[in-house]
GROMACS .gro file of C-alpha atoms in nm:
model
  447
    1UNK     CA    1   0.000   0.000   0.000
    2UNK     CA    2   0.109   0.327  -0.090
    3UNK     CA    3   0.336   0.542   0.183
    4UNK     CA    4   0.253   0.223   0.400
    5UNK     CA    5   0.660   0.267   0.617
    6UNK     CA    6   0.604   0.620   0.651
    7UNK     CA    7   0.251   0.593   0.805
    8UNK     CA    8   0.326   0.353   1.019
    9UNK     CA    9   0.600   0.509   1.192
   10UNK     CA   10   0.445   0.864   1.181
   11UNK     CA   11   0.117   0.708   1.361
   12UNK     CA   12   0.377   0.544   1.600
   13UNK     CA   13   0.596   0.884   1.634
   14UNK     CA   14   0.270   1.072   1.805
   15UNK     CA   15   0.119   0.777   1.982
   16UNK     CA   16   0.271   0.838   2.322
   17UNK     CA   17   0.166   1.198   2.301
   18UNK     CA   18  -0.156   1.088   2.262
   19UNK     CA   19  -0.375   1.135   2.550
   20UNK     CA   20  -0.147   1.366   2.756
   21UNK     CA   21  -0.268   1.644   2.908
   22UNK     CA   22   0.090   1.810   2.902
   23UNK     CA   23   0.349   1.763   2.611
   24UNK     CA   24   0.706   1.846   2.758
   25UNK     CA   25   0.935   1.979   2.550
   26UNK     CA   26   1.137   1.655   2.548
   27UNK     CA   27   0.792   1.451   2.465
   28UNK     CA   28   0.764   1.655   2.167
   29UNK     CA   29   1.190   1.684   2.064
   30UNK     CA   30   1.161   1.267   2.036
   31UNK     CA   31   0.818   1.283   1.836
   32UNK     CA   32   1.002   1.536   1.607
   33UNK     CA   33   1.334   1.317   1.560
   34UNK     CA   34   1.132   0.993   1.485
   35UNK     CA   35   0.930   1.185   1.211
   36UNK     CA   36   1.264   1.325   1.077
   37UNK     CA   37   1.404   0.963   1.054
   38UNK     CA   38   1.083   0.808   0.913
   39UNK     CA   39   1.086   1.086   0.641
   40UNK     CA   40   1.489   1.023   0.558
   41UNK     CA   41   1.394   0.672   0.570
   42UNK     CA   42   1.108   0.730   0.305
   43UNK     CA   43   1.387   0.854   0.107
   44UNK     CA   44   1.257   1.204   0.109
   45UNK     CA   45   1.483   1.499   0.022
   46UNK     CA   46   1.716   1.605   0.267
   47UNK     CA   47   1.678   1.954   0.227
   48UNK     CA   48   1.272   1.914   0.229
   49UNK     CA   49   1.276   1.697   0.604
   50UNK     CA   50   1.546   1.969   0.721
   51UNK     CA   51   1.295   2.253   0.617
   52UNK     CA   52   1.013   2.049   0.707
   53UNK     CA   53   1.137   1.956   1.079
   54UNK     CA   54   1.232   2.370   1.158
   55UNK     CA   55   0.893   2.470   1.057
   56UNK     CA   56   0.661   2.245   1.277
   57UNK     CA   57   0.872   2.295   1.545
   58UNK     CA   58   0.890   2.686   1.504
   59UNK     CA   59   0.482   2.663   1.464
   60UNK     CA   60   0.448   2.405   1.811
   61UNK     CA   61   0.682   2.582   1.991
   62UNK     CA   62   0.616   2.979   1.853
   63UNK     CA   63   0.196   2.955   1.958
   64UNK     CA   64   0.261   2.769   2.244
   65UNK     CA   65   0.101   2.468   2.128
   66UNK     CA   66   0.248   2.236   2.416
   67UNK     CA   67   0.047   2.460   2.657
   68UNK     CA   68  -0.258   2.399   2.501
   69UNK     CA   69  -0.550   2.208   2.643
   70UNK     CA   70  -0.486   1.959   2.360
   71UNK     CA   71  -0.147   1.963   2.258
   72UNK     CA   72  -0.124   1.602   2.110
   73UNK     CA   73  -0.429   1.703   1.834
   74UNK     CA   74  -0.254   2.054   1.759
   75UNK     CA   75   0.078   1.892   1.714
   76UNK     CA   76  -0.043   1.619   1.432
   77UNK     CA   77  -0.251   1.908   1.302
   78UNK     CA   78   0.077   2.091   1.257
   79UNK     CA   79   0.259   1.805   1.068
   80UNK     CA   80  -0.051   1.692   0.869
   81UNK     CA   81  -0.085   2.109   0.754
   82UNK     CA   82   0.290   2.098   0.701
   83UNK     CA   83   0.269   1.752   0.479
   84UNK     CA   84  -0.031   1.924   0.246
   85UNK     CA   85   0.211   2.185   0.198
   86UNK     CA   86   0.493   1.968   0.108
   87UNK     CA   87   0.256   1.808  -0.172
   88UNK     CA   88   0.165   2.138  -0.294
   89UNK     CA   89  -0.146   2.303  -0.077
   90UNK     CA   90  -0.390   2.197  -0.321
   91UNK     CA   91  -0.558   1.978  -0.606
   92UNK     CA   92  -0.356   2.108  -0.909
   93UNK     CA   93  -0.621   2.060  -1.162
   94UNK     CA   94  -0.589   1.996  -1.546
   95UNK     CA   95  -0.632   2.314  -1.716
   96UNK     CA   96  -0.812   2.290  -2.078
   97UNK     CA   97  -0.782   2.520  -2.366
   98UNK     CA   98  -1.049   2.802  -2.398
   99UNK     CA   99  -1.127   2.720  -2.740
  100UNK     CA  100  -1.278   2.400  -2.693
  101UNK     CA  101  -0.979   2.175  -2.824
  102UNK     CA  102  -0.669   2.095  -2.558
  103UNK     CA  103  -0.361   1.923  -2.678
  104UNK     CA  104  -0.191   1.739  -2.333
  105UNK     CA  105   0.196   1.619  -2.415
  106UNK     CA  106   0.322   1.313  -2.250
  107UNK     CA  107   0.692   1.299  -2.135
  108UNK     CA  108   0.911   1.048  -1.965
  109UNK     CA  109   1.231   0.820  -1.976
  110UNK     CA  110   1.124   0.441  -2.088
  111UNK     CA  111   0.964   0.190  -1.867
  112UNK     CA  112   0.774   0.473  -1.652
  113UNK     CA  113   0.435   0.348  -1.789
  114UNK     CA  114   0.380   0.646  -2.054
  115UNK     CA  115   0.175   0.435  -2.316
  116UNK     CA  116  -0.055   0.276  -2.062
  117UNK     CA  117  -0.068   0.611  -1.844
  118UNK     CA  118  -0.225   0.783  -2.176
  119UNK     CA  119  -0.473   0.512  -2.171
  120UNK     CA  120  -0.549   0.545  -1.802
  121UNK     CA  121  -0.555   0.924  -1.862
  122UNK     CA  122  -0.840   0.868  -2.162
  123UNK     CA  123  -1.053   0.649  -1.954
  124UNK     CA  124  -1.047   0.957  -1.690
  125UNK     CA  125  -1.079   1.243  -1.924
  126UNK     CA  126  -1.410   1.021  -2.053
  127UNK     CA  127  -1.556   0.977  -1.681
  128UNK     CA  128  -1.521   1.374  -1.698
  129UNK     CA  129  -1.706   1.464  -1.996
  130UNK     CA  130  -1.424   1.517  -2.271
  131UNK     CA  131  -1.411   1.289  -2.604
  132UNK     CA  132  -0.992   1.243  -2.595
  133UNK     CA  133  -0.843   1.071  -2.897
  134UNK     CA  134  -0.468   0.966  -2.862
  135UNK     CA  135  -0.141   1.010  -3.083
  136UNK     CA  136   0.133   0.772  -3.166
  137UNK     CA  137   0.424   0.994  -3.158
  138UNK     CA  138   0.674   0.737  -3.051
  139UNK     CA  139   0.822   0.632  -3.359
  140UNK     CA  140   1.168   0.434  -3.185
  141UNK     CA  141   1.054   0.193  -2.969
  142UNK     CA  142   0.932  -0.149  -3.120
  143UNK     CA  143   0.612  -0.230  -3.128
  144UNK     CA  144   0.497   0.097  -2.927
  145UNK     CA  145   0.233   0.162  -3.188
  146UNK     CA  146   0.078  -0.130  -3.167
  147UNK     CA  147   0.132  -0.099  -2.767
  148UNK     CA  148  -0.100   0.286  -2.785
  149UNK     CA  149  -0.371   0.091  -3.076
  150UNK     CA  150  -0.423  -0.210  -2.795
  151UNK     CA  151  -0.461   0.068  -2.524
  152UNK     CA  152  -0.714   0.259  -2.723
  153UNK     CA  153  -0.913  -0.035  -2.799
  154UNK     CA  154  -0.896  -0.090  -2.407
  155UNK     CA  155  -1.027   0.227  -2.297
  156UNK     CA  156  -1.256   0.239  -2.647
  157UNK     CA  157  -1.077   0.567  -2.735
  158UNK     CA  158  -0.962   0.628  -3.137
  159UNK     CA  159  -0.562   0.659  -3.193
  160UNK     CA  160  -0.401   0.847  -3.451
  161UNK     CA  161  -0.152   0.639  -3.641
  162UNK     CA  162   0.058   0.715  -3.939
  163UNK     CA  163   0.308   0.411  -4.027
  164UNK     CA  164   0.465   0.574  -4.316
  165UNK     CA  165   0.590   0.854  -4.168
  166UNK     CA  166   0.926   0.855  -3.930
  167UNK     CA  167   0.869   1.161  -3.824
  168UNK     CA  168   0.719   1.264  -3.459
  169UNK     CA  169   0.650   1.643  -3.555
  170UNK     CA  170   0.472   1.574  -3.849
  171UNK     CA  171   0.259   1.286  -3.740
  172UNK     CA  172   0.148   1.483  -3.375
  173UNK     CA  173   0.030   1.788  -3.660
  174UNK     CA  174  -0.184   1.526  -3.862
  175UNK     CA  175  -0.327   1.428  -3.509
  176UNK     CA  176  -0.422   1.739  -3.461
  177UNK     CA  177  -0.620   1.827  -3.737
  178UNK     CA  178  -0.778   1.444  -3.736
  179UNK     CA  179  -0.890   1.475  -3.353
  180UNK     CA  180  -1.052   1.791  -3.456
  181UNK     CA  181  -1.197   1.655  -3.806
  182UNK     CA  182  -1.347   1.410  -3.559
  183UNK     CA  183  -1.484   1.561  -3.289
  184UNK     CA  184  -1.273   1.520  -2.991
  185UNK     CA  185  -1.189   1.762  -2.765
  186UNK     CA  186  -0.836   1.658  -2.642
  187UNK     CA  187  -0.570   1.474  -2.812
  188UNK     CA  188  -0.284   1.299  -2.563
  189UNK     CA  189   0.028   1.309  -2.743
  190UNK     CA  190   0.220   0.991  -2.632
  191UNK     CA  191   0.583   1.104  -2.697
  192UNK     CA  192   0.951   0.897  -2.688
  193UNK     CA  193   1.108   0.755  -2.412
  194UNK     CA  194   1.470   0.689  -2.360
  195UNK     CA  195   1.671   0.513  -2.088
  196UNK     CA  196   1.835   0.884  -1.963
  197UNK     CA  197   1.759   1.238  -2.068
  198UNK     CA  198   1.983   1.316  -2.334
  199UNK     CA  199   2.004   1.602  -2.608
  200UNK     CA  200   1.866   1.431  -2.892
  201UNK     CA  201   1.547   1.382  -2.702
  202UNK     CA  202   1.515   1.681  -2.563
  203UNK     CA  203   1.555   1.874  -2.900
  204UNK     CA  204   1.257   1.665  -3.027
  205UNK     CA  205   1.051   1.665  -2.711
  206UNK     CA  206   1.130   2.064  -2.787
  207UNK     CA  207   1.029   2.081  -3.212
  208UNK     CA  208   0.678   1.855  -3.062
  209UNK     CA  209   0.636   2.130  -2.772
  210UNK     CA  210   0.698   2.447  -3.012
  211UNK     CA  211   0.462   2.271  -3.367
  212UNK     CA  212   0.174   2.159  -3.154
  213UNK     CA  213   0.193   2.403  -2.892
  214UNK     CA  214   0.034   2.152  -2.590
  215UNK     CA  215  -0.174   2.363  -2.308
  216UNK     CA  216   0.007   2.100  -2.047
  217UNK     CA  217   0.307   1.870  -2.058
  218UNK     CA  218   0.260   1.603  -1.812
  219UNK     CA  219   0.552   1.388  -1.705
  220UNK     CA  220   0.523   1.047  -1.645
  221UNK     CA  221   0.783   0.917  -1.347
  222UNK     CA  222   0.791   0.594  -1.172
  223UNK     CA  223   0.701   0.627  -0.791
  224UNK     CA  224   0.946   0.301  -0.731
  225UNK     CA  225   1.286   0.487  -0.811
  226UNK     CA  226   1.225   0.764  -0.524
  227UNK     CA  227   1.509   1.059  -0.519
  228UNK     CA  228   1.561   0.956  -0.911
  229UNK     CA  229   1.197   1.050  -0.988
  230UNK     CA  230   1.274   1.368  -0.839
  231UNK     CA  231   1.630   1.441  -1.020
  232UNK     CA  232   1.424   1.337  -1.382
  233UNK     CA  233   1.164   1.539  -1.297
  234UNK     CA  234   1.414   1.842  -1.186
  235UNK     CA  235   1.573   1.719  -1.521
  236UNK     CA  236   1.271   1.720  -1.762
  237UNK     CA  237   1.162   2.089  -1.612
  238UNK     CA  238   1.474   2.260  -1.697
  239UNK     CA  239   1.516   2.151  -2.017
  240UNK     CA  240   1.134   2.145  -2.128
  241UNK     CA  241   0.940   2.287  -1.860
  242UNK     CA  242   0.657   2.073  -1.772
  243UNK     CA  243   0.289   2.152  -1.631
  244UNK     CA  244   0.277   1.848  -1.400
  245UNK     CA  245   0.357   1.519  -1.326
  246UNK     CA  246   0.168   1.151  -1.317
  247UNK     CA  247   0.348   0.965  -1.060
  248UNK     CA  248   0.264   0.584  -1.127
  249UNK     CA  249   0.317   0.292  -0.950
  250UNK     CA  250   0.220   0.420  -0.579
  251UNK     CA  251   0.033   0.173  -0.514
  252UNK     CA  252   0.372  -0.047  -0.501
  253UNK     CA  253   0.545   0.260  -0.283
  254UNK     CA  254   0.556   0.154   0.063
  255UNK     CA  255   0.769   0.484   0.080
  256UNK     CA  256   0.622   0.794  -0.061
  257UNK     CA  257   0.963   0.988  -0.090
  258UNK     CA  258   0.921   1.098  -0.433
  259UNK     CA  259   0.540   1.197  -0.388
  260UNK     CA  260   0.637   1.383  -0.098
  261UNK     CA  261   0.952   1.539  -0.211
  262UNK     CA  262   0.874   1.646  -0.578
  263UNK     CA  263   0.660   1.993  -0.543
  264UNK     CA  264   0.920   2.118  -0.288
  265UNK     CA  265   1.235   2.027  -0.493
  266UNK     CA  266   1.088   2.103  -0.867
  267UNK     CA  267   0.792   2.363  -0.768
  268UNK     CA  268   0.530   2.104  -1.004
  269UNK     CA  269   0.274   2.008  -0.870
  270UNK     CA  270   0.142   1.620  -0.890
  271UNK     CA  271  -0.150   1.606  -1.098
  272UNK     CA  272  -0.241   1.253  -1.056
  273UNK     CA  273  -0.129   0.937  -0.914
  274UNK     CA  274  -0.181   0.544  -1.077
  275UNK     CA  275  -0.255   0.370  -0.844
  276UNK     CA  276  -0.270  -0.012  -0.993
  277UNK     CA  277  -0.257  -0.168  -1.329
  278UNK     CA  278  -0.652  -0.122  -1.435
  279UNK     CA  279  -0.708   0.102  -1.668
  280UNK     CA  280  -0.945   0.299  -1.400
  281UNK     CA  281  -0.656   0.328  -1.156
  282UNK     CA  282  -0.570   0.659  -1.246
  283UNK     CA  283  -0.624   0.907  -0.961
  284UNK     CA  284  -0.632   1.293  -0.896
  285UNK     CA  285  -0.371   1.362  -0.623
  286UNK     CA  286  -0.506   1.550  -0.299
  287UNK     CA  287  -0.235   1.683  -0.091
  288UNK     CA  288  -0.498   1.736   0.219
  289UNK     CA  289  -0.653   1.358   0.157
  290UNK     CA  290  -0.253   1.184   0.103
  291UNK     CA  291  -0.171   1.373   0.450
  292UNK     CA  292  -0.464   1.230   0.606
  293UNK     CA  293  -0.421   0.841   0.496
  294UNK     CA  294  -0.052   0.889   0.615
  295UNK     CA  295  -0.172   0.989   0.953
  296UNK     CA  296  -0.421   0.729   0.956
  297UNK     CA  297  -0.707   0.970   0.935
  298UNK     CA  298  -0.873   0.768   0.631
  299UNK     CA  299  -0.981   0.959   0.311
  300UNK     CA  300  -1.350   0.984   0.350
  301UNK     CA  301  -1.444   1.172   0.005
  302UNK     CA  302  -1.232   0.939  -0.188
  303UNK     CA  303  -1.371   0.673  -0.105
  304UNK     CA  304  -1.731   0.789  -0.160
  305UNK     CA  305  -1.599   0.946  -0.514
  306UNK     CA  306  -1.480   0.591  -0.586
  307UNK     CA  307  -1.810   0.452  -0.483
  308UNK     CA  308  -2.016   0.620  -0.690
  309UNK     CA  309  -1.795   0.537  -1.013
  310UNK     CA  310  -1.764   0.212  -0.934
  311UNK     CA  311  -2.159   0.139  -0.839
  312UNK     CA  312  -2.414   0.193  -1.188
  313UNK     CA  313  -2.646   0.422  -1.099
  314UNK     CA  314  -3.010   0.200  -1.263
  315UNK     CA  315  -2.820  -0.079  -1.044
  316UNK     CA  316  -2.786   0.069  -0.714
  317UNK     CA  317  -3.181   0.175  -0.787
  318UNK     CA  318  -3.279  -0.148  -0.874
  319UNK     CA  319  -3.112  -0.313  -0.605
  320UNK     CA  320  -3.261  -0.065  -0.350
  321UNK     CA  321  -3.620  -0.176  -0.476
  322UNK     CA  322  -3.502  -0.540  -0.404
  323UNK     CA  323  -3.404  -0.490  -0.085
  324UNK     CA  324  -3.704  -0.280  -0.032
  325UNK     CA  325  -3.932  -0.609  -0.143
  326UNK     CA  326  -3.702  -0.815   0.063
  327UNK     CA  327  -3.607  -0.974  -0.249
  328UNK     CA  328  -3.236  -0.985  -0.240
  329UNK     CA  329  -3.047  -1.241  -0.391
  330UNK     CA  330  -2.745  -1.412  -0.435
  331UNK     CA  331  -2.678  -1.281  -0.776
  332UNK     CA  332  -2.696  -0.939  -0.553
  333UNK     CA  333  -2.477  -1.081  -0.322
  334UNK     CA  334  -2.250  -1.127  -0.609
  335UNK     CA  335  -2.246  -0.820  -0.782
  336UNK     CA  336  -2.176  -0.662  -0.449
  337UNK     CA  337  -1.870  -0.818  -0.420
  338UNK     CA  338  -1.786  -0.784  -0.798
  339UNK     CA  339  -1.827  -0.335  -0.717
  340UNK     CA  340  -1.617  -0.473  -0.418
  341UNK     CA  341  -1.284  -0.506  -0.698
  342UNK     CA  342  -1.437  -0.259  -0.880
  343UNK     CA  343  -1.357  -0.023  -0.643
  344UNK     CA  344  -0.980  -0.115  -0.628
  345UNK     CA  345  -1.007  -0.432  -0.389
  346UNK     CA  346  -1.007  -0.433   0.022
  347UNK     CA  347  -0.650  -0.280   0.031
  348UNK     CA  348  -0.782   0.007  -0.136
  349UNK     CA  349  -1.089   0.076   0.055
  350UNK     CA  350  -0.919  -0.028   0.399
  351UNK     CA  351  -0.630   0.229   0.304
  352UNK     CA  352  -0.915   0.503   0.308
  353UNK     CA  353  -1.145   0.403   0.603
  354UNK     CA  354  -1.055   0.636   0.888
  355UNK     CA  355  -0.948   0.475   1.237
  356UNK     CA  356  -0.731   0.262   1.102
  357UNK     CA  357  -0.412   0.256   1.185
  358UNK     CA  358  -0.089   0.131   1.012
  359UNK     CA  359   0.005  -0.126   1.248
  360UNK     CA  360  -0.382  -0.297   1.195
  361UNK     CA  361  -0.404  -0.294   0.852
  362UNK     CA  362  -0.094  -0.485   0.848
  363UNK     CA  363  -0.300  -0.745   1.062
  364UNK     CA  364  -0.557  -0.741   0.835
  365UNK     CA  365  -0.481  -1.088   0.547
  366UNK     CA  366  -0.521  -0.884   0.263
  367UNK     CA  367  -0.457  -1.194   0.049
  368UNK     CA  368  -0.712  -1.389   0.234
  369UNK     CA  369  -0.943  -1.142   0.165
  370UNK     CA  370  -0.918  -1.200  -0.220
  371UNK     CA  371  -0.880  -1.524  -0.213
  372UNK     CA  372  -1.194  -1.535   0.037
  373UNK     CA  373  -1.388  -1.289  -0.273
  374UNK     CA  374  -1.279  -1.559  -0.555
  375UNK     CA  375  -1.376  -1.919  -0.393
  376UNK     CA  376  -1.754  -1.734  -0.289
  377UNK     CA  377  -1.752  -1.595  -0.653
  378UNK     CA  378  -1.691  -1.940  -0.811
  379UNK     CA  379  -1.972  -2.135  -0.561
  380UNK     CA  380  -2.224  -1.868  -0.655
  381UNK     CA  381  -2.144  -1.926  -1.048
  382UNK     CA  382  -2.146  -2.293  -1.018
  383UNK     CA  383  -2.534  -2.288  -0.880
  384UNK     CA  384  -2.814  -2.238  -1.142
  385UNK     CA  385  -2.989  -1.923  -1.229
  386UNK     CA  386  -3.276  -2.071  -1.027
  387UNK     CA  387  -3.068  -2.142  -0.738
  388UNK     CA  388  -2.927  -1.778  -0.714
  389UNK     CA  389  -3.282  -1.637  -0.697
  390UNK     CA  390  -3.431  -1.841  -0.497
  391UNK     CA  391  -3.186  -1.975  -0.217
  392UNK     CA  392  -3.378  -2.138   0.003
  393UNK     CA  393  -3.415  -2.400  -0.240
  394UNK     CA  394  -3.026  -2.501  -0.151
  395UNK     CA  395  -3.155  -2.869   0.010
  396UNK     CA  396  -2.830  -3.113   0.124
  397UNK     CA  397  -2.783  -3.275  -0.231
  398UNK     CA  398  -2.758  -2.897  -0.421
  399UNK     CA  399  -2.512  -2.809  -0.182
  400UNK     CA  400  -2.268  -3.135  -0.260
  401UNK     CA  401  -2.329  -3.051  -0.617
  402UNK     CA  402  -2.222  -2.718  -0.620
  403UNK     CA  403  -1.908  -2.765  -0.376
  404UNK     CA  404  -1.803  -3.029  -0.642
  405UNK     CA  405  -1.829  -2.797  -0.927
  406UNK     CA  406  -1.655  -2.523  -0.773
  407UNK     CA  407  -1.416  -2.651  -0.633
  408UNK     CA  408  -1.471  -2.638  -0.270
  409UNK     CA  409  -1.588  -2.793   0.001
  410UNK     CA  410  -1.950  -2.817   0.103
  411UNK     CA  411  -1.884  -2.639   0.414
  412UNK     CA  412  -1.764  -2.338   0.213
  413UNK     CA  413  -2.063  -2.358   0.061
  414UNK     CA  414  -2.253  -2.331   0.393
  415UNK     CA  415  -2.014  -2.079   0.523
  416UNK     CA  416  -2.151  -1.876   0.187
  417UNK     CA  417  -2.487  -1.899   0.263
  418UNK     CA  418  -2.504  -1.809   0.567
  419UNK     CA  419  -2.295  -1.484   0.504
  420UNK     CA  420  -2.601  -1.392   0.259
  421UNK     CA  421  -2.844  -1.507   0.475
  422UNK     CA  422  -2.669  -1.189   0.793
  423UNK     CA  423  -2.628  -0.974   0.481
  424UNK     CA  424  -2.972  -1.042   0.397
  425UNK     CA  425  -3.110  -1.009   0.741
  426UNK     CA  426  -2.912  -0.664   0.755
  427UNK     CA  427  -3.046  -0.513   0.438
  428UNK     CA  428  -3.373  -0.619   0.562
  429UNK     CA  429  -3.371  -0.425   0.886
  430UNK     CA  430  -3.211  -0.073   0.705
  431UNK     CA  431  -3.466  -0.088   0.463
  432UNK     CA  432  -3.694   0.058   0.737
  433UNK     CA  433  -3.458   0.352   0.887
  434UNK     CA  434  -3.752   0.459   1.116
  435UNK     CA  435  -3.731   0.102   1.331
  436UNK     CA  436  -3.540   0.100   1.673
  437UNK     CA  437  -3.312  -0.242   1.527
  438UNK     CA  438  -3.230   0.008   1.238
  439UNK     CA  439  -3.126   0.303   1.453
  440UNK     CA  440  -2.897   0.074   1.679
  441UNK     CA  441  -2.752  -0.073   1.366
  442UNK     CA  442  -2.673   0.247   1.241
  443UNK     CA  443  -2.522   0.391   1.561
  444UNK     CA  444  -2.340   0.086   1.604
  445UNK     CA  445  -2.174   0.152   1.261
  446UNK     CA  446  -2.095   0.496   1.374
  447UNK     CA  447  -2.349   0.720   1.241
   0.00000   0.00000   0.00000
């Protein structure tokens, strides 16, 4: 999980101020020299923890935050304030051209994940409204036009490809003027890679910049490297000047250094994050909502953003009716868990439930869980149609069947059931907010 190292010694850095109604200085010098090892450790900048460290403890120490009547919540305040501001204060949003038509430039070294970030950044620019078509501008690498086509056909988004031509300027200018001819509204440039910045790249990253004039140039750098994300990005701004960055691969970056590191150092912003290899595991980065998953304050409107792309809309209504008629099923039961993945899996969704700190989710047999999701996915698709609808027709001898066709045992199959039959029981009771079972249900959830 992404900045999983840091979290979990941050969380552990403030955990014996917790509760104390006085902070001593000393309580609060050996909170501050944990944090500044967990960030070095991260591989954060040097520069940006030494900056970092001075200014929380000039803001603790300067309002007299250890006198406070809650000086443990005004000192994680501090830091969490201070790590929003490392990641740049704000969302930095996308900006599109006035005219109707934006032209977004993709840049990077090779084996960031440029070709399959363009796709990833179609998919998104779809949820949003826009009709993006995509350009085959890499005209070195083997096989990376057929790479962008497969992509596009992916994400169901057109791609501009000219074969005949060996030249990157020329082909991003036909793009153009075909994206347009078409309809679309944006055209992703997906530009060459090479193993280290060199001259020859940058001159034609330069000709592509000055011909098609792009409104941004997003770089594409791999979360995984850490500091040498942040030197190629330093790298790519000087000799381009880029709009933003895509950091991919956080979901692998128990670290965070680069995220964390990259706004101070370059002074661009992180425009999104990938955050797994589906093509809908592209992300808008939140400085305020990063801070609070690495404190262990959970990222409420993410997950509720994610919810509500994930879940249809005529579904959720239909199923509500179900439930209303007490008529839920196990295909409902199924399609539940199928949002479930959807929705980026349990280590997603656990990584933005608030409460929950580092040290527990590592408790938590994330594995399990999947495997768990798969074996109750293949009993419920080895029963018939009938069976799914109408469960309490599962007699002894339907229940042998099915364990033998899925694989499983028949006491996985009865562990199954009766999961849907509490689920069941539960949707039963909210569907009528206004009883007294319903209200303690709720409370007990925490609302």
């Amino acid at each position: 999980m992404a900045f999983e190292g840091l979290s979990e010694k941050l969380q552990g850095a403030f955990k014996d101020l917790r509760g104390q109604g006085v902070v001593s200085e000393k309580d609060f010098e050996d909170a501050m020299r944990v944090v500044k090892m967990a960030l070095l450790e991260a591989d954060v900048n040097f520069k940006v923890v030494k900056d970092f460290v001075a200014t929380v403890k000039e803001k603790a120490l300067g309002q007299g935050v250890l006198k406070s009547l809650t000086p443990d919540q005004m000192v994680v305040k501090i830091v969490k304030d201070e790590l929003v501001e490392m990641m740049g204060g704000t969302e930095s949003k996308l900006t599109f051209s006035p005219s109707g038509f934006t032209v977004i430039m993709l840049v990077g070294l090779q084996g960031t994940g440029k070709t399959t970030t363009a796709g990833k950044l179609a998919a998104w620019l779809k949820q949003v409204g826009k009709q993006p078509m995509m350009a085959a501008c890499d005209i070195y690498r083997p096989a990376a036009i057929d790479q962008l086509e497969i992509v596009g056909r992916a994400v169901n988004t057109p791609v501009y490809v000219n074969r005949e031509v060996n030249d990157a300027e020329q082909i991003a200018l036909e793009a153009v003027k075909e994206a347009q001819k078409r309809g679309c509204n944006v055209l992703i440039v997906d530009t060459a890679g090479r193993l280290q910045i060199d001259e020859t790249l940058m001159d034609e990253l330069k000709r592509l910049k000055s011909s098609v004039k792009p409104h941004e140039i997003l770089l594409v750098v791999d979360a995984l490297t850490g500091q040498d994300a942040v030197n190629i990005a330093e790298g790519f701004n000087e000799a381009l000047g880029v709009d933003g960055i895509i950091m991919t691969k956080m979901d692998g970056d128990s670290r965070g250094g680069a995220a964390l590191s990259v706004k101070s150092v370059t002074g661009k912003p992180i425009k999104f994050m990938g955050t797994g290899e589906k093509y809908n595991a592209l992300e808008p980065f939140h400085p305020d909502r990063i801070a609070s998953r690495i404190l262990g304050m959970g990222d409420v409107m993410s997950l509720i953003e994610q919810a509500e792309n994930a879940f249809d809309e005529e579904e959720t209504r239909k199923l509500e009716e179900k439930i209303r008629k007490n008529k839920f099923d196990l295909e409902d039961f199924l399609n539940q868990m199928r949002q479930i993945n959807k929705m980026g899996g349990l280590a997603k969704i656990i990584d933005m439930i608030p409460g929950i700190s580092a040290a527990q989710k590592k408790e938590i047999d994330l594995e399990q869980g999947k495997s768990e999701l798969k074996k109750m996915e293949a009993i419920i698709l080895s029963m018939t149609p009938e069976e799914r609808r109408r469960p309490n027709v599962l007699n002894a001898s339907r229940r042998k069947r099915i364990a033998a066709g899925s694989g499983q045992t028949v006491q996985a199959v009865n562990q199954l059931i009766k999961k849907y039959e509490e689920m069941r029981k539960m949707t039963k009771v909210m569907a009528n907010p206004d009883s007294r079972k319903a209200r303690n249900m709720m409370r007990n959830l925490g609302f």
